[in-house]
Amino acid sequence: MEEKRYQYYFDDEHYLLSYVHDVYSYRYHWHDDMYELHIILTGSMEFVREGQKYFLQPNDVIIVSPGMGHATFALEPQTATLVLRFFCECL
């Protein structure tokens, strides 16, 4: 699947980034100042957040706080997730 990205700017410093992407192998990373919300669309995946494993299927949702290390791993072909990344001072 070709990854499509969309950004909506609330102002110069605050924006929402969204994209759908295929999940493959582990890619451990974190975001210093943004929340990340994953909505599983197809397939199934293992989601590791701060060393804790979650097994997710379509319609499952998981959120990652700023600075929290996380990674995804597809458990079956054609696993895809909708990712929303945003900055929020209210949470």
Short mmCIF file of N, CA and C in Angstrom, two decimals:
data_model
loop_
_atom_site.label_atom_id
_atom_site.label_comp_id
_atom_site.label_asym_id
_atom_site.label_seq_id
_atom_site.Cartn_x
_atom_site.Cartn_y
_atom_site.Cartn_z
N MET A 1 0.85 -1.17 0.00
CA MET A 1 0.00 0.00 0.00
C MET A 1 0.90 1.24 0.00
N GLU A 2 0.56 2.19 -0.84
CA GLU A 2 1.31 3.43 -0.89
C GLU A 2 0.89 4.31 0.30
N GLU A 3 1.88 4.75 1.04
CA GLU A 3 1.59 5.57 2.23
C GLU A 3 1.18 6.98 1.81
N LYS A 4 0.08 7.44 2.36
CA LYS A 4 -0.41 8.80 2.12
C LYS A 4 -0.38 9.55 3.44
N ARG A 5 0.15 10.75 3.43
CA ARG A 5 0.22 11.57 4.65
C ARG A 5 -0.64 12.81 4.50
N TYR A 6 -1.22 13.20 5.61
CA TYR A 6 -2.04 14.41 5.65
C TYR A 6 -1.65 15.18 6.91
N GLN A 7 -1.42 16.48 6.75
CA GLN A 7 -1.12 17.33 7.91
C GLN A 7 -2.12 18.47 7.96
N TYR A 8 -2.64 18.69 9.17
CA TYR A 8 -3.54 19.82 9.40
C TYR A 8 -2.89 20.71 10.45
N TYR A 9 -2.68 21.97 10.11
CA TYR A 9 -2.04 22.92 11.03
C TYR A 9 -3.08 23.76 11.75
N PHE A 10 -3.05 23.69 13.09
CA PHE A 10 -3.91 24.53 13.91
C PHE A 10 -3.31 25.93 14.03
N ASP A 11 -2.00 25.99 14.15
CA ASP A 11 -1.23 27.23 14.17
C ASP A 11 0.21 26.85 13.82
N ASP A 12 1.16 27.75 14.02
CA ASP A 12 2.55 27.48 13.62
C ASP A 12 3.21 26.34 14.39
N GLU A 13 2.76 26.06 15.60
CA GLU A 13 3.40 25.05 16.43
C GLU A 13 2.58 23.78 16.63
N HIS A 14 1.29 23.80 16.33
CA HIS A 14 0.42 22.67 16.61
C HIS A 14 -0.20 22.12 15.33
N TYR A 15 -0.07 20.82 15.15
CA TYR A 15 -0.63 20.20 13.95
C TYR A 15 -0.99 18.75 14.23
N LEU A 16 -1.76 18.19 13.33
CA LEU A 16 -2.15 16.79 13.35
C LEU A 16 -1.57 16.14 12.10
N LEU A 17 -0.85 15.07 12.27
CA LEU A 17 -0.30 14.30 11.17
C LEU A 17 -1.04 12.97 11.14
N SER A 18 -1.54 12.57 9.98
CA SER A 18 -2.22 11.27 9.87
C SER A 18 -1.72 10.55 8.63
N TYR A 19 -1.64 9.22 8.76
CA TYR A 19 -1.26 8.39 7.62
C TYR A 19 -1.65 6.94 7.87
N VAL A 20 -1.83 6.20 6.79
CA VAL A 20 -2.07 4.76 6.84
C VAL A 20 -0.82 4.10 6.30
N HIS A 21 -0.34 3.08 7.00
CA HIS A 21 0.84 2.39 6.48
C HIS A 21 0.79 0.91 6.78
N ASP A 22 1.49 0.16 5.93
CA ASP A 22 1.63 -1.28 6.14
C ASP A 22 2.62 -1.50 7.27
N VAL A 23 2.33 -2.47 8.11
CA VAL A 23 3.20 -2.82 9.22
C VAL A 23 4.03 -4.03 8.81
N TYR A 24 5.33 -3.97 9.04
CA TYR A 24 6.22 -5.08 8.71
C TYR A 24 6.95 -5.54 9.96
N SER A 25 8.25 -5.26 10.02
CA SER A 25 9.06 -5.72 11.14
C SER A 25 9.26 -4.59 12.16
N TYR A 26 9.85 -4.95 13.28
CA TYR A 26 10.05 -3.98 14.36
C TYR A 26 10.83 -2.76 13.91
N ARG A 27 10.36 -1.61 14.34
CA ARG A 27 11.07 -0.34 14.15
C ARG A 27 10.85 0.44 15.43
N TYR A 28 11.76 0.30 16.37
CA TYR A 28 11.64 0.95 17.67
C TYR A 28 11.93 2.44 17.54
N HIS A 29 11.06 3.28 18.09
CA HIS A 29 11.25 4.72 18.04
C HIS A 29 10.39 5.41 19.09
N TRP A 30 10.48 6.72 19.17
CA TRP A 30 9.67 7.52 20.08
C TRP A 30 9.56 8.93 19.52
N HIS A 31 8.67 9.70 20.08
CA HIS A 31 8.45 11.08 19.66
C HIS A 31 8.52 11.94 20.92
N ASP A 32 9.43 12.88 20.93
CA ASP A 32 9.68 13.67 22.14
C ASP A 32 8.50 14.50 22.61
N ASP A 33 7.71 15.02 21.67
CA ASP A 33 6.69 15.98 22.08
C ASP A 33 5.30 15.72 21.50
N MET A 34 5.08 14.52 20.98
CA MET A 34 3.79 14.25 20.35
C MET A 34 3.18 12.94 20.84
N TYR A 35 1.86 12.91 20.90
CA TYR A 35 1.12 11.68 21.15
C TYR A 35 0.97 10.95 19.82
N GLU A 36 0.80 9.64 19.88
CA GLU A 36 0.58 8.86 18.67
C GLU A 36 -0.54 7.87 18.95
N LEU A 37 -1.55 7.90 18.10
CA LEU A 37 -2.71 7.01 18.22
C LEU A 37 -2.71 6.06 17.03
N HIS A 38 -2.81 4.76 17.30
CA HIS A 38 -2.87 3.75 16.24
C HIS A 38 -4.25 3.11 16.25
N ILE A 39 -4.86 3.02 15.08
CA ILE A 39 -6.12 2.30 14.89
C ILE A 39 -5.83 1.19 13.89
N ILE A 40 -5.97 -0.06 14.31
CA ILE A 40 -5.63 -1.18 13.45
C ILE A 40 -6.75 -1.37 12.42
N LEU A 41 -6.37 -1.38 11.15
CA LEU A 41 -7.35 -1.49 10.07
C LEU A 41 -7.50 -2.91 9.55
N THR A 42 -6.38 -3.58 9.27
CA THR A 42 -6.42 -4.94 8.73
C THR A 42 -5.30 -5.77 9.35
N GLY A 43 -5.47 -7.09 9.33
CA GLY A 43 -4.44 -7.99 9.82
C GLY A 43 -4.37 -8.02 11.34
N SER A 44 -3.23 -8.39 11.85
CA SER A 44 -3.00 -8.38 13.29
C SER A 44 -1.54 -8.03 13.54
N MET A 45 -1.27 -7.49 14.72
CA MET A 45 0.08 -7.03 14.98
C MET A 45 0.41 -7.13 16.46
N GLU A 46 1.70 -7.17 16.71
CA GLU A 46 2.22 -7.06 18.06
C GLU A 46 2.68 -5.62 18.22
N PHE A 47 2.25 -4.98 19.28
CA PHE A 47 2.62 -3.61 19.56
C PHE A 47 3.35 -3.59 20.89
N VAL A 48 4.57 -3.10 20.89
CA VAL A 48 5.37 -3.03 22.12
C VAL A 48 5.47 -1.56 22.52
N ARG A 49 5.04 -1.29 23.75
CA ARG A 49 5.10 0.07 24.29
C ARG A 49 5.78 -0.01 25.65
N GLU A 50 6.94 0.65 25.74
CA GLU A 50 7.71 0.66 26.99
C GLU A 50 7.93 -0.76 27.52
N GLY A 51 8.22 -1.71 26.62
CA GLY A 51 8.54 -3.07 27.01
C GLY A 51 7.35 -3.99 27.24
N GLN A 52 6.13 -3.45 27.20
CA GLN A 52 4.94 -4.28 27.38
C GLN A 52 4.33 -4.60 26.02
N LYS A 53 3.99 -5.90 25.79
CA LYS A 53 3.44 -6.33 24.51
C LYS A 53 1.92 -6.32 24.52
N TYR A 54 1.37 -5.88 23.39
CA TYR A 54 -0.07 -5.91 23.16
C TYR A 54 -0.30 -6.60 21.82
N PHE A 55 -1.30 -7.47 21.74
CA PHE A 55 -1.65 -8.12 20.48
C PHE A 55 -2.94 -7.48 19.99
N LEU A 56 -2.85 -6.85 18.82
CA LEU A 56 -3.95 -6.02 18.33
C LEU A 56 -4.52 -6.57 17.03
N GLN A 57 -5.83 -6.36 16.85
CA GLN A 57 -6.57 -6.78 15.67
C GLN A 57 -7.38 -5.60 15.15
N PRO A 58 -8.04 -5.74 14.00
CA PRO A 58 -8.81 -4.62 13.45
C PRO A 58 -9.77 -4.00 14.48
N ASN A 59 -9.81 -2.68 14.44
CA ASN A 59 -10.62 -1.82 15.30
C ASN A 59 -10.04 -1.62 16.69
N ASP A 60 -8.93 -2.29 17.02
CA ASP A 60 -8.26 -2.00 18.29
C ASP A 60 -7.55 -0.65 18.16
N VAL A 61 -7.44 0.03 19.30
CA VAL A 61 -6.81 1.36 19.34
C VAL A 61 -5.81 1.37 20.48
N ILE A 62 -4.66 2.00 20.24
CA ILE A 62 -3.66 2.16 21.30
C ILE A 62 -3.05 3.55 21.17
N ILE A 63 -2.77 4.17 22.31
CA ILE A 63 -2.17 5.50 22.31
C ILE A 63 -0.81 5.44 22.98
N VAL A 64 0.09 6.26 22.48
CA VAL A 64 1.45 6.34 23.00
C VAL A 64 1.70 7.78 23.42
N SER A 65 2.15 7.97 24.64
CA SER A 65 2.45 9.30 25.15
C SER A 65 3.82 9.78 24.65
N PRO A 66 4.05 11.09 24.67
CA PRO A 66 5.35 11.62 24.25
C PRO A 66 6.49 10.99 25.04
N GLY A 67 7.57 10.68 24.34
CA GLY A 67 8.76 10.13 24.96
C GLY A 67 8.72 8.64 25.24
N MET A 68 7.60 7.99 24.96
CA MET A 68 7.42 6.57 25.24
C MET A 68 7.91 5.75 24.04
N GLY A 69 8.89 4.88 24.27
CA GLY A 69 9.40 4.03 23.21
C GLY A 69 8.36 3.01 22.78
N HIS A 70 8.28 2.76 21.46
CA HIS A 70 7.30 1.81 20.96
C HIS A 70 7.75 1.23 19.61
N ALA A 71 7.16 0.06 19.28
CA ALA A 71 7.47 -0.61 18.01
C ALA A 71 6.28 -1.47 17.61
N THR A 72 6.18 -1.76 16.32
CA THR A 72 5.11 -2.61 15.80
C THR A 72 5.72 -3.76 15.01
N PHE A 73 4.98 -4.87 14.95
CA PHE A 73 5.41 -6.04 14.20
C PHE A 73 4.18 -6.75 13.65
N ALA A 74 4.11 -6.91 12.34
CA ALA A 74 2.96 -7.58 11.72
C ALA A 74 2.99 -9.07 12.02
N LEU A 75 1.84 -9.61 12.41
CA LEU A 75 1.70 -11.03 12.67
C LEU A 75 1.11 -11.78 11.48
N GLU A 76 0.63 -11.04 10.49
CA GLU A 76 0.12 -11.64 9.28
C GLU A 76 0.27 -10.64 8.13
N PRO A 77 0.25 -11.15 6.87
CA PRO A 77 0.41 -10.25 5.72
C PRO A 77 -0.72 -9.22 5.67
N GLN A 78 -0.43 -8.12 5.02
CA GLN A 78 -1.40 -7.04 4.79
C GLN A 78 -1.96 -6.47 6.09
N THR A 79 -1.08 -6.28 7.04
CA THR A 79 -1.47 -5.61 8.27
C THR A 79 -1.24 -4.11 8.08
N ALA A 80 -2.29 -3.33 8.38
CA ALA A 80 -2.20 -1.88 8.18
C ALA A 80 -2.80 -1.16 9.39
N THR A 81 -2.28 0.01 9.66
CA THR A 81 -2.76 0.82 10.77
C THR A 81 -2.90 2.28 10.34
N LEU A 82 -3.89 2.93 10.90
CA LEU A 82 -4.06 4.38 10.73
C LEU A 82 -3.35 5.02 11.91
N VAL A 83 -2.44 5.93 11.64
CA VAL A 83 -1.67 6.59 12.68
C VAL A 83 -2.07 8.07 12.72
N LEU A 84 -2.37 8.56 13.90
CA LEU A 84 -2.62 9.98 14.14
C LEU A 84 -1.57 10.46 15.13
N ARG A 85 -0.78 11.42 14.75
CA ARG A 85 0.25 11.96 15.62
C ARG A 85 -0.10 13.43 15.88
N PHE A 86 -0.11 13.82 17.16
CA PHE A 86 -0.54 15.18 17.48
C PHE A 86 0.09 15.68 18.78
N PHE A 87 0.12 16.97 18.91
CA PHE A 87 0.61 17.65 20.10
C PHE A 87 -0.62 18.11 20.87
N CYS A 88 -0.64 17.86 22.16
CA CYS A 88 -1.79 18.29 22.97
C CYS A 88 -1.33 18.62 24.37
N GLU A 89 -1.60 19.82 24.82
CA GLU A 89 -1.27 20.23 26.18
C GLU A 89 -2.37 19.85 27.16
N CYS A 90 -3.49 19.34 26.66
CA CYS A 90 -4.65 19.08 27.50
C CYS A 90 -4.67 17.69 28.10
N LEU A 91 -3.88 16.74 27.60
CA LEU A 91 -3.93 15.36 28.13
C LEU A 91 -3.01 15.18 29.30
#
